[in-house]
Amino acid sequence: MGIHMKQSQLFTRTKKESPADEISRNAELLLKGGFIYKEMAGVYDYMPLGLRVFNKIVGIIREEMNAIGGQEVTLSSLQEKATWEPTNQWDDEQVDVWFKTKLKNDTELGLAVTHEPPMTKMLKDYVQSYRDLPQYVYQFQTKFRNETRAKSGIMRTREFVMKDLYSFDIDEALHLAFYEKAKQAYKKVFQRMGIGHITYLTFASGGMFSKFSHEFQTITGAGEDIIYIDEEKGIALNKEVYTDEVIEQLGLDKSKLVEKRAVEVGNIFTLGTRFSDALGLTYTNEAGESKSVFMGSYGIGPGRVMGTIVETLSDDKGIIWPEAIAPFRVHMLRLGDDEHVKNRANEVYELLQKHNVEVLFDDREGMSPGEKFADADLIGIPYRLVISKRSIEEGGVEVKKRTEEKGRVVPIEDFITSLETTNSPEA
Ligand code: ATP
Ligand code: MG
């Protein structure tokens, strides 16, 4: 699908009825709008409109990962047992979400739940000396997890794409400098996607090397986590570390902390040398001594982000996409099928294409204005452009933002100019 699309040619259809087997709002709206298709519980396909949103989310994350020195790769989902044994993670008692399978000769394989061990193993081929470091490697890659609860639509699925970046540094100090950069990059990612104001850097439990990890938690009733927010400082604590001792250690005031339900949209983690020690990822320092590489990992689930945006930015009529990730920037509706209106609508469609405006053109015949309006509200594209007998008589097109109650008729040239002067919505 290019940047222009006629709705009559879109193979997906909007649905009037809510799906009977979904309790989550994101799944309900995305299914009704034709963004996703449900294969089975916890497994969804992305349809043309949904894939456009998904790819825009991926694009924003990719830009920010490249900006902090990330190099993109993609590792396989099929994983060998031997890669996971050194860290004891092949064990179903340790990792309880594995999908496992077998080769014809009975050799066991796993479908990747995450990629710390394979990434560490892969880097062994390329890192020998301190001169080979640092390295920051990331991917958008499919994970499989046998999640017990899969009732949150695309926010928790059994097959999902994760952006996972792994950092490989010489020592803890250099690691921490990168960790700080990653934190800022994550903030930018969520700001650009329109959920920066409801997303909090949250202290969570850390594991072996650091007392805390950091989660990016977005406030929503659809979340599974409880966090405690300090609004002034703009940070939060996950319930799992909410103790008097931690509150004091972080210099927070318990009486100011507000409890909220939230969803983890991303996390950043200091791994230290757990994986490099276990898998033998070492380098030789300037003095000729062998040292373990110091690691971190950084995850974001683009599908979970998309679901979270639908949960938090929608109204009773449908989705309200932020401009930076909307499937199209303009939804052009032709009301009425008579020649005069058709001709004018086609001219405007061509004009928009000439100006590189991403436009979905509702050219469907035999539909009432009410039906077209309802679909436009459900699909949630930022600008609705109506071309009708009336708008033509009034000398233009009727423009309405998804967030506005009423539109206004303006000459088409003025509308295009206004779009061009607010060109990069995410900046
Ligand atoms: P949760 O506690 O919600 O299960 P997690 O701690 O398992 O998350 P990670 O394994 O660190 O999460 O994954 C990194 C990111 O991948 C998460 O921040 C989230 O955005 C996304 N993610 C994790 N599990 C899923 C899932 N089942 N479906 C969709 N996205 C997911
Ligand atoms: Mg999990």
Short mmCIF file of C-alpha atoms and ligand atoms in Angstrom, two decimals:
data_model
loop_
_atom_site.label_atom_id
_atom_site.label_comp_id
_atom_site.label_asym_id
_atom_site.label_seq_id
_atom_site.Cartn_x
_atom_site.Cartn_y
_atom_site.Cartn_z
CA MET A 1 0.00 0.00 0.00
CA GLY A 2 1.43 3.33 -1.04
CA ILE A 3 0.82 6.60 0.69
CA HIS A 4 -2.57 7.01 -1.04
CA MET A 5 -5.36 4.52 -0.80
CA LYS A 6 -8.92 4.29 -2.00
CA GLN A 7 -11.11 2.79 0.67
CA SER A 8 -13.18 0.93 -1.93
CA GLN A 9 -10.03 -1.08 -2.69
CA LEU A 10 -9.14 -1.90 0.90
CA PHE A 11 -9.91 -5.58 1.44
CA THR A 12 -10.66 -5.10 5.13
CA ARG A 13 -14.03 -3.79 6.25
CA THR A 14 -15.12 -1.99 9.36
CA LYS A 15 -17.51 -3.88 11.61
CA LYS A 16 -20.49 -2.45 13.43
CA GLU A 17 -20.69 -5.18 16.04
CA SER A 18 -18.12 -5.58 18.78
CA PRO A 19 -16.39 -8.97 18.79
CA ALA A 20 -18.04 -11.27 21.31
CA ASP A 21 -14.82 -12.90 22.52
CA GLU A 22 -12.80 -9.79 23.43
CA ILE A 23 -12.85 -7.97 26.72
CA SER A 24 -10.10 -5.48 25.97
CA ARG A 25 -10.88 -2.14 24.40
CA ASN A 26 -7.80 -2.08 22.16
CA ALA A 27 -8.74 -5.41 20.57
CA GLU A 28 -12.36 -4.33 20.19
CA LEU A 29 -11.53 -1.07 18.39
CA LEU A 30 -8.69 -2.49 16.30
CA LEU A 31 -10.81 -5.44 15.16
CA LYS A 32 -13.83 -3.25 14.38
CA GLY A 33 -11.65 -0.80 12.44
CA GLY A 34 -10.02 -3.57 10.41
CA PHE A 35 -6.52 -2.91 11.79
CA ILE A 36 -5.93 -6.46 13.01
CA TYR A 37 -7.30 -9.97 12.48
CA LYS A 38 -7.59 -12.47 15.28
CA GLU A 39 -6.02 -15.87 14.59
CA MET A 40 -6.69 -17.28 18.05
CA ALA A 41 -6.54 -16.13 21.67
CA GLY A 42 -3.34 -14.11 22.12
CA VAL A 43 -2.35 -14.25 18.45
CA TYR A 44 -3.18 -11.48 15.98
CA ASP A 45 -2.35 -10.58 12.38
CA TYR A 46 -1.77 -7.01 11.23
CA MET A 47 -3.95 -5.85 8.34
CA PRO A 48 -3.02 -3.01 5.91
CA LEU A 49 -4.18 -0.18 8.19
CA GLY A 50 -2.73 -1.82 11.30
CA LEU A 51 0.57 -2.57 9.65
CA ARG A 52 0.95 1.08 8.64
CA VAL A 53 0.58 2.14 12.29
CA PHE A 54 2.89 -0.65 13.45
CA ASN A 55 5.56 0.32 10.90
CA LYS A 56 5.40 3.97 11.95
CA ILE A 57 5.96 2.97 15.57
CA VAL A 58 8.88 0.79 14.47
CA GLY A 59 10.23 3.69 12.38
CA ILE A 60 10.30 6.07 15.35
CA ILE A 61 12.01 3.52 17.59
CA ARG A 62 14.54 2.73 14.85
CA GLU A 63 15.45 6.41 14.43
CA GLU A 64 16.06 6.83 18.13
CA MET A 65 18.08 3.61 18.42
CA ASN A 66 20.23 4.63 15.46
CA ALA A 67 20.72 8.06 17.06
CA ILE A 68 22.41 6.48 20.11
CA GLY A 69 24.66 4.30 17.99
CA GLY A 70 22.54 1.19 17.59
CA GLN A 71 23.28 -1.21 14.72
CA GLU A 72 20.31 -3.15 13.43
CA VAL A 73 20.40 -6.91 12.90
CA THR A 74 17.92 -9.73 13.03
CA LEU A 75 18.61 -13.00 14.79
CA SER A 76 16.68 -16.20 14.28
CA SER A 77 13.69 -17.28 16.35
CA LEU A 78 14.73 -20.94 16.28
CA GLN A 79 17.15 -21.43 19.15
CA GLU A 80 19.48 -24.20 20.26
CA LYS A 81 19.29 -25.71 23.70
CA ALA A 82 23.08 -25.37 24.14
CA THR A 83 22.87 -21.57 23.89
CA TRP A 84 20.44 -21.40 26.81
CA GLU A 85 21.92 -23.98 29.16
CA PRO A 86 24.92 -21.98 30.48
CA THR A 87 22.54 -19.47 32.11
CA ASN A 88 20.17 -22.22 33.22
CA GLN A 89 17.40 -20.67 31.10
CA TRP A 90 16.51 -23.79 29.13
CA ASP A 91 14.98 -25.13 32.31
CA ASP A 92 11.17 -24.76 32.27
CA GLU A 93 11.29 -24.10 36.01
CA GLN A 94 13.43 -21.01 35.34
CA VAL A 95 11.72 -19.79 32.17
CA ASP A 96 8.09 -20.86 32.25
CA VAL A 97 6.93 -19.39 28.92
CA TRP A 98 8.96 -21.48 26.46
CA PHE A 99 7.50 -22.93 23.30
CA LYS A 100 9.74 -25.85 22.46
CA THR A 101 9.92 -28.08 19.45
CA LYS A 102 12.11 -30.82 17.95
CA LEU A 103 14.04 -31.59 14.80
CA LYS A 104 13.19 -34.81 12.95
CA ASN A 105 16.14 -36.44 14.72
CA ASP A 106 14.70 -35.45 18.12
CA THR A 107 17.15 -32.61 18.81
CA GLU A 108 15.35 -30.08 20.99
CA LEU A 109 14.87 -26.50 19.83
CA GLY A 110 13.20 -23.48 21.41
CA LEU A 111 11.30 -20.57 19.86
CA ALA A 112 13.09 -17.48 21.16
CA VAL A 113 11.53 -15.96 24.28
CA THR A 114 14.19 -13.24 24.29
CA HIS A 115 17.75 -12.93 22.92
CA GLU A 116 20.34 -12.27 25.63
CA PRO A 117 22.09 -15.65 25.24
CA PRO A 118 22.06 -15.78 21.40
CA MET A 119 23.27 -12.15 21.15
CA THR A 120 26.05 -12.79 23.65
CA LYS A 121 27.10 -15.93 21.80
CA MET A 122 27.00 -14.15 18.43
CA LEU A 123 29.19 -11.27 19.69
CA LYS A 124 31.92 -13.73 20.71
CA ASP A 125 32.81 -14.00 17.05
CA TYR A 126 33.40 -10.26 16.74
CA VAL A 127 34.74 -9.05 20.10
CA GLN A 128 38.28 -9.93 21.14
CA SER A 129 40.01 -6.77 22.26
CA TYR A 130 39.00 -3.56 24.04
CA ARG A 131 39.23 -1.94 20.59
CA ASP A 132 36.19 -3.96 19.51
CA LEU A 133 34.03 -2.28 22.16
CA PRO A 134 31.55 -0.75 22.75
CA GLN A 135 28.88 -2.38 20.59
CA TYR A 136 25.16 -1.58 20.62
CA VAL A 137 23.16 -4.12 18.65
CA TYR A 138 19.39 -4.21 18.22
CA GLN A 139 16.60 -5.84 16.29
CA PHE A 140 12.84 -5.90 15.72
CA GLN A 141 12.28 -9.57 16.08
CA THR A 142 9.57 -12.08 16.82
CA LYS A 143 9.39 -13.60 20.31
CA PHE A 144 7.19 -16.49 21.33
CA ARG A 145 5.93 -16.76 24.89
CA ASN A 146 3.42 -19.19 26.26
CA GLU A 147 1.73 -16.49 28.35
CA THR A 148 -0.99 -17.78 30.67
CA ARG A 149 -3.01 -14.59 30.59
CA ALA A 150 -3.72 -13.29 27.08
CA LYS A 151 -6.76 -11.11 27.62
CA SER A 152 -5.31 -7.70 26.86
CA GLY A 153 -5.64 -7.73 23.07
CA ILE A 154 -2.37 -6.84 21.35
CA MET A 155 -0.84 -5.67 24.63
CA ARG A 156 0.00 -9.23 25.69
CA THR A 157 0.26 -11.81 22.96
CA ARG A 158 1.91 -15.20 22.58
CA GLU A 159 3.77 -14.15 19.45
CA PHE A 160 4.99 -10.57 19.28
CA VAL A 161 7.70 -8.39 17.83
CA MET A 162 10.10 -6.88 20.33
CA LYS A 163 12.66 -4.19 19.78
CA ASP A 164 15.53 -5.51 21.85
CA LEU A 165 18.83 -3.71 22.05
CA TYR A 166 21.87 -5.13 23.82
CA SER A 167 24.79 -3.02 24.96
CA PHE A 168 28.31 -4.36 25.25
CA ASP A 169 30.74 -2.15 27.13
CA ILE A 170 34.20 -2.37 28.63
CA ASP A 171 33.13 -1.64 32.19
CA GLU A 172 30.31 -0.50 34.42
CA ALA A 173 31.11 3.23 34.14
CA LEU A 174 30.91 3.20 30.35
CA HIS A 175 27.82 1.02 30.54
CA LEU A 176 26.12 3.53 32.83
CA ALA A 177 26.89 6.39 30.44
CA PHE A 178 25.15 4.49 27.64
CA TYR A 179 22.32 3.44 29.95
CA GLU A 180 21.60 7.12 30.59
CA LYS A 181 21.52 7.82 26.84
CA ALA A 182 19.14 4.94 26.31
CA LYS A 183 16.86 6.34 29.03
CA GLN A 184 16.68 9.67 27.20
CA ALA A 185 16.11 7.94 23.85
CA TYR A 186 13.19 6.01 25.36
CA LYS A 187 11.67 9.23 26.67
CA LYS A 188 11.86 10.68 23.16
CA VAL A 189 10.27 7.58 21.64
CA PHE A 190 7.22 7.80 23.89
CA GLN A 191 6.95 11.56 23.49
CA ARG A 192 7.01 11.28 19.71
CA MET A 193 4.27 8.66 19.85
CA GLY A 194 1.97 10.92 21.83
CA ILE A 195 2.06 9.13 25.21
CA GLY A 196 5.01 10.96 26.78
CA HIS A 197 2.77 12.85 29.20
CA ILE A 198 1.30 9.66 30.67
CA THR A 199 4.47 7.54 30.63
CA TYR A 200 6.72 7.43 33.70
CA LEU A 201 10.26 6.28 34.25
CA THR A 202 9.62 3.68 36.94
CA PHE A 203 12.04 2.04 39.35
CA ALA A 204 11.56 -1.73 39.34
CA SER A 205 13.44 -4.72 40.68
CA GLY A 206 16.88 -5.07 39.21
CA GLY A 207 18.35 -8.54 39.39
CA MET A 208 21.97 -9.39 40.10
CA PHE A 209 24.01 -6.37 39.11
CA SER A 210 21.96 -3.36 39.99
CA LYS A 211 19.45 -2.72 42.67
CA PHE A 212 16.93 -1.39 40.16
CA SER A 213 15.93 -1.75 36.57
CA HIS A 214 13.85 0.93 34.89
CA GLU A 215 10.48 0.41 33.30
CA PHE A 216 8.54 2.87 31.19
CA GLN A 217 5.02 2.61 32.51
CA THR A 218 2.02 4.21 30.81
CA ILE A 219 -1.01 5.04 32.92
CA THR A 220 -4.05 3.03 31.82
CA GLY A 221 -6.79 1.04 33.48
CA ALA A 222 -5.93 -1.73 31.02
CA GLY A 223 -2.49 -2.20 32.59
CA GLU A 224 -1.52 -5.12 34.81
CA ASP A 225 0.95 -3.25 37.02
CA ILE A 226 0.52 -0.94 40.00
CA ILE A 227 2.91 1.98 40.25
CA TYR A 228 3.37 4.87 42.70
CA ILE A 229 3.98 8.20 41.00
CA ASP A 230 5.78 11.32 42.18
CA GLU A 231 4.13 13.81 39.83
CA GLU A 232 6.60 16.63 40.58
CA LYS A 233 9.70 14.58 39.89
CA GLY A 234 8.05 12.75 37.02
CA ILE A 235 9.17 9.32 38.25
CA ALA A 236 7.46 6.31 39.74
CA LEU A 237 8.05 3.11 41.71
CA ASN A 238 6.72 -0.29 40.76
CA LYS A 239 4.73 -1.96 43.54
CA GLU A 240 7.37 -4.74 43.63
CA VAL A 241 9.94 -2.32 45.11
CA TYR A 242 7.52 -0.09 47.04
CA THR A 243 8.99 -0.24 50.55
CA ASP A 244 9.82 2.45 53.12
CA GLU A 245 13.50 1.71 52.62
CA VAL A 246 13.40 2.21 48.84
CA ILE A 247 11.23 5.33 49.09
CA GLU A 248 13.78 6.85 51.44
CA GLN A 249 16.73 5.72 49.33
CA LEU A 250 15.29 7.46 46.27
CA GLY A 251 14.61 10.62 48.28
CA LEU A 252 10.86 10.42 47.71
CA ASP A 253 8.08 11.46 50.05
CA LYS A 254 5.60 8.65 50.67
CA SER A 255 2.69 11.04 51.24
CA LYS A 256 3.15 12.47 47.74
CA LEU A 257 3.11 9.15 45.91
CA VAL A 258 -0.07 8.42 43.96
CA GLU A 259 -1.09 4.85 43.17
CA LYS A 260 -2.05 4.14 39.55
CA ARG A 261 -2.64 1.20 37.28
CA ALA A 262 -0.19 1.13 34.37
CA VAL A 263 1.31 -1.00 31.62
CA GLU A 264 5.01 -1.55 30.99
CA VAL A 265 5.67 -0.36 27.43
CA GLY A 266 9.44 -0.65 27.68
CA ASN A 267 12.27 -1.46 30.05
CA ILE A 268 15.99 -0.99 30.42
CA PHE A 269 18.16 -3.34 32.40
CA THR A 270 21.75 -3.58 33.59
CA LEU A 271 22.80 -7.18 33.02
CA GLY A 272 26.39 -6.78 34.17
CA THR A 273 28.50 -9.84 33.37
CA ARG A 274 25.89 -12.53 34.00
CA PHE A 275 25.66 -13.53 30.34
CA SER A 276 29.22 -12.75 29.31
CA ASP A 277 30.58 -14.82 32.22
CA ALA A 278 28.28 -17.75 31.51
CA LEU A 279 28.86 -17.78 27.75
CA GLY A 280 32.50 -16.66 27.75
CA LEU A 281 32.22 -13.24 26.08
CA THR A 282 35.52 -11.65 27.10
CA TYR A 283 37.96 -9.08 25.73
CA THR A 284 41.62 -8.33 26.31
CA ASN A 285 42.26 -4.98 27.95
CA GLU A 286 45.20 -2.65 27.29
CA ALA A 287 47.27 -4.44 29.93
CA GLY A 288 46.65 -7.74 28.13
CA GLU A 289 44.30 -9.12 30.77
CA SER A 290 41.10 -11.00 29.93
CA LYS A 291 37.92 -9.26 31.15
CA SER A 292 34.19 -9.97 30.93
CA VAL A 293 32.12 -7.67 28.74
CA PHE A 294 29.65 -5.53 30.73
CA MET A 295 26.12 -5.74 29.31
CA GLY A 296 22.69 -4.16 29.34
CA SER A 297 19.38 -4.91 27.62
CA TYR A 298 16.66 -2.56 26.43
CA GLY A 299 13.19 -3.71 25.28
CA ILE A 300 10.09 -2.14 23.75
CA GLY A 301 7.06 -3.96 22.36
CA PRO A 302 5.70 -2.00 19.35
CA GLY A 303 2.45 -4.01 19.44
CA ARG A 304 2.01 -3.35 23.12
CA VAL A 305 2.66 0.37 22.50
CA MET A 306 0.05 0.37 19.72
CA GLY A 307 -2.51 -1.29 22.01
CA THR A 308 -1.68 1.13 24.82
CA ILE A 309 -2.18 4.12 22.52
CA VAL A 310 -5.61 2.81 21.51
CA GLU A 311 -6.50 2.28 25.17
CA THR A 312 -5.44 5.74 26.24
CA LEU A 313 -6.26 7.83 23.16
CA SER A 314 -9.79 6.92 22.11
CA ASP A 315 -13.35 8.03 22.82
CA ASP A 316 -16.75 6.37 22.59
CA LYS A 317 -16.68 6.69 18.78
CA GLY A 318 -13.31 5.16 18.13
CA ILE A 319 -9.56 5.63 18.00
CA ILE A 320 -7.74 9.00 18.03
CA TRP A 321 -4.32 8.35 16.49
CA PRO A 322 -1.51 10.80 17.26
CA GLU A 323 -0.29 12.27 13.96
CA ALA A 324 3.13 10.63 14.10
CA ILE A 325 1.73 7.10 13.98
CA ALA A 326 -1.66 7.48 12.27
CA PRO A 327 -2.17 5.11 9.31
CA PHE A 328 -2.81 8.16 7.11
CA ARG A 329 -2.72 11.85 7.86
CA VAL A 330 -5.94 12.72 6.03
CA HIS A 331 -9.19 10.79 5.65
CA MET A 332 -11.03 12.25 2.68
CA LEU A 333 -14.75 11.48 2.52
CA ARG A 334 -16.84 11.92 -0.59
CA LEU A 335 -20.49 12.39 0.32
CA GLY A 336 -22.84 11.57 -2.52
CA ASP A 337 -22.23 9.78 -5.78
CA ASP A 338 -23.28 12.33 -8.41
CA GLU A 339 -20.85 13.16 -11.20
CA HIS A 340 -20.17 16.70 -10.12
CA VAL A 341 -19.11 15.68 -6.60
CA LYS A 342 -17.18 12.68 -7.91
CA ASN A 343 -15.18 14.84 -10.30
CA ARG A 344 -14.31 17.40 -7.68
CA ALA A 345 -13.35 14.69 -5.19
CA ASN A 346 -11.06 13.03 -7.71
CA GLU A 347 -9.38 16.38 -8.41
CA VAL A 348 -8.76 16.97 -4.72
CA TYR A 349 -7.43 13.42 -4.29
CA GLU A 350 -4.95 14.03 -7.10
CA LEU A 351 -3.94 17.37 -5.66
CA LEU A 352 -3.25 15.80 -2.27
CA GLN A 353 -1.13 13.12 -3.94
CA LYS A 354 0.84 15.78 -5.77
CA HIS A 355 1.68 17.33 -2.41
CA ASN A 356 2.67 13.97 -0.91
CA VAL A 357 -0.12 14.01 1.64
CA GLU A 358 -0.85 10.54 3.05
CA VAL A 359 -4.54 10.16 2.31
CA LEU A 360 -7.19 7.50 2.63
CA PHE A 361 -10.03 8.33 0.21
CA ASP A 362 -13.46 7.05 1.16
CA ASP A 363 -14.78 6.75 -2.39
CA ARG A 364 -17.25 3.98 -1.53
CA GLU A 365 -20.55 4.26 -3.37
CA GLY A 366 -24.05 4.02 -1.99
CA MET A 367 -23.19 4.87 1.58
CA SER A 368 -24.90 7.45 3.76
CA PRO A 369 -22.93 10.37 5.25
CA GLY A 370 -23.67 8.96 8.70
CA GLU A 371 -22.05 5.62 7.85
CA LYS A 372 -18.95 7.32 6.44
CA PHE A 373 -18.64 9.65 9.45
CA ALA A 374 -18.94 6.73 11.85
CA ASP A 375 -16.21 4.82 10.03
CA ALA A 376 -13.95 7.88 10.00
CA ASP A 377 -14.38 8.29 13.76
CA LEU A 378 -13.70 4.60 14.34
CA ILE A 379 -10.55 4.54 12.19
CA GLY A 380 -9.32 7.73 13.86
CA ILE A 381 -7.20 9.46 11.20
CA PRO A 382 -6.18 12.97 12.44
CA TYR A 383 -7.83 15.11 9.70
CA ARG A 384 -11.24 14.46 8.14
CA LEU A 385 -11.79 16.16 4.81
CA VAL A 386 -15.35 16.17 3.47
CA ILE A 387 -16.24 16.86 -0.13
CA SER A 388 -19.95 17.22 -0.74
CA LYS A 389 -22.39 19.27 -2.74
CA ARG A 390 -22.50 21.71 0.15
CA SER A 391 -18.75 22.07 0.58
CA ILE A 392 -18.39 22.67 -3.16
CA GLU A 393 -21.10 25.36 -3.05
CA GLU A 394 -19.28 26.99 -0.16
CA GLY A 395 -16.09 27.03 -2.19
CA GLY A 396 -13.91 24.41 -0.58
CA VAL A 397 -13.56 21.30 1.54
CA GLU A 398 -14.83 20.77 5.05
CA VAL A 399 -11.94 20.12 7.43
CA LYS A 400 -12.34 18.65 10.89
CA LYS A 401 -9.72 17.28 13.23
CA ARG A 402 -10.61 13.98 14.89
CA THR A 403 -10.52 15.79 18.24
CA GLU A 404 -12.84 18.61 17.16
CA GLU A 405 -16.63 18.67 17.34
CA LYS A 406 -17.25 20.80 14.26
CA GLY A 407 -15.51 21.31 10.96
CA ARG A 408 -15.11 24.41 8.79
CA VAL A 409 -15.08 24.91 5.04
CA VAL A 410 -11.76 26.18 3.65
CA PRO A 411 -10.25 26.37 0.17
CA ILE A 412 -8.28 23.17 -0.49
CA GLU A 413 -5.07 25.15 -1.12
CA ASP A 414 -5.29 26.63 2.38
CA PHE A 415 -5.69 23.19 3.91
CA ILE A 416 -2.64 21.86 2.06
CA THR A 417 -0.58 24.88 3.12
CA SER A 418 -1.60 24.36 6.73
CA LEU A 419 -0.47 20.72 6.53
CA GLU A 420 2.84 21.70 5.01
CA THR A 421 3.59 24.27 7.68
CA THR A 422 3.07 21.65 10.41
CA ASN A 423 4.98 19.09 8.45
CA SER A 424 6.69 16.73 10.83
CA PRO A 425 4.07 16.06 13.46
CA GLU A 426 6.42 14.10 15.69
CA ALA A 427 9.20 16.70 15.90
P1 ATP B 1 5.58 -8.19 31.36
O1 ATP B 1 6.04 -8.05 32.76
O2 ATP B 1 4.50 -7.25 30.99
O3 ATP B 1 5.30 -9.62 30.99
P2 ATP B 1 8.25 -8.49 30.54
O4 ATP B 1 8.96 -8.06 31.75
O5 ATP B 1 8.06 -9.94 30.28
O6 ATP B 1 6.82 -7.75 30.48
P3 ATP B 1 10.32 -8.05 28.63
O7 ATP B 1 10.55 -9.49 28.52
O8 ATP B 1 11.38 -7.25 29.26
O9 ATP B 1 8.91 -7.77 29.30
O10 ATP B 1 9.96 -7.46 27.20
C1 ATP B 1 10.29 -6.15 26.77
C2 ATP B 1 9.07 -5.46 26.24
O11 ATP B 1 8.35 -6.31 25.34
C3 ATP B 1 8.03 -5.10 27.30
O12 ATP B 1 8.37 -3.88 27.90
C4 ATP B 1 6.76 -5.03 26.48
O13 ATP B 1 6.67 -3.75 25.83
C5 ATP B 1 6.96 -6.08 25.43
N1 ATP B 1 6.28 -7.33 25.76
C6 ATP B 1 6.61 -8.23 26.72
N2 ATP B 1 5.78 -9.28 26.72
C7 ATP B 1 4.88 -9.06 25.72
C8 ATP B 1 3.77 -9.78 25.20
N3 ATP B 1 3.42 -10.96 25.70
N4 ATP B 1 3.07 -9.23 24.18
C9 ATP B 1 3.42 -8.05 23.64
N5 ATP B 1 4.46 -7.32 24.10
C10 ATP B 1 5.19 -7.80 25.11
MG MG B 2 6.52 -11.22 30.65
#
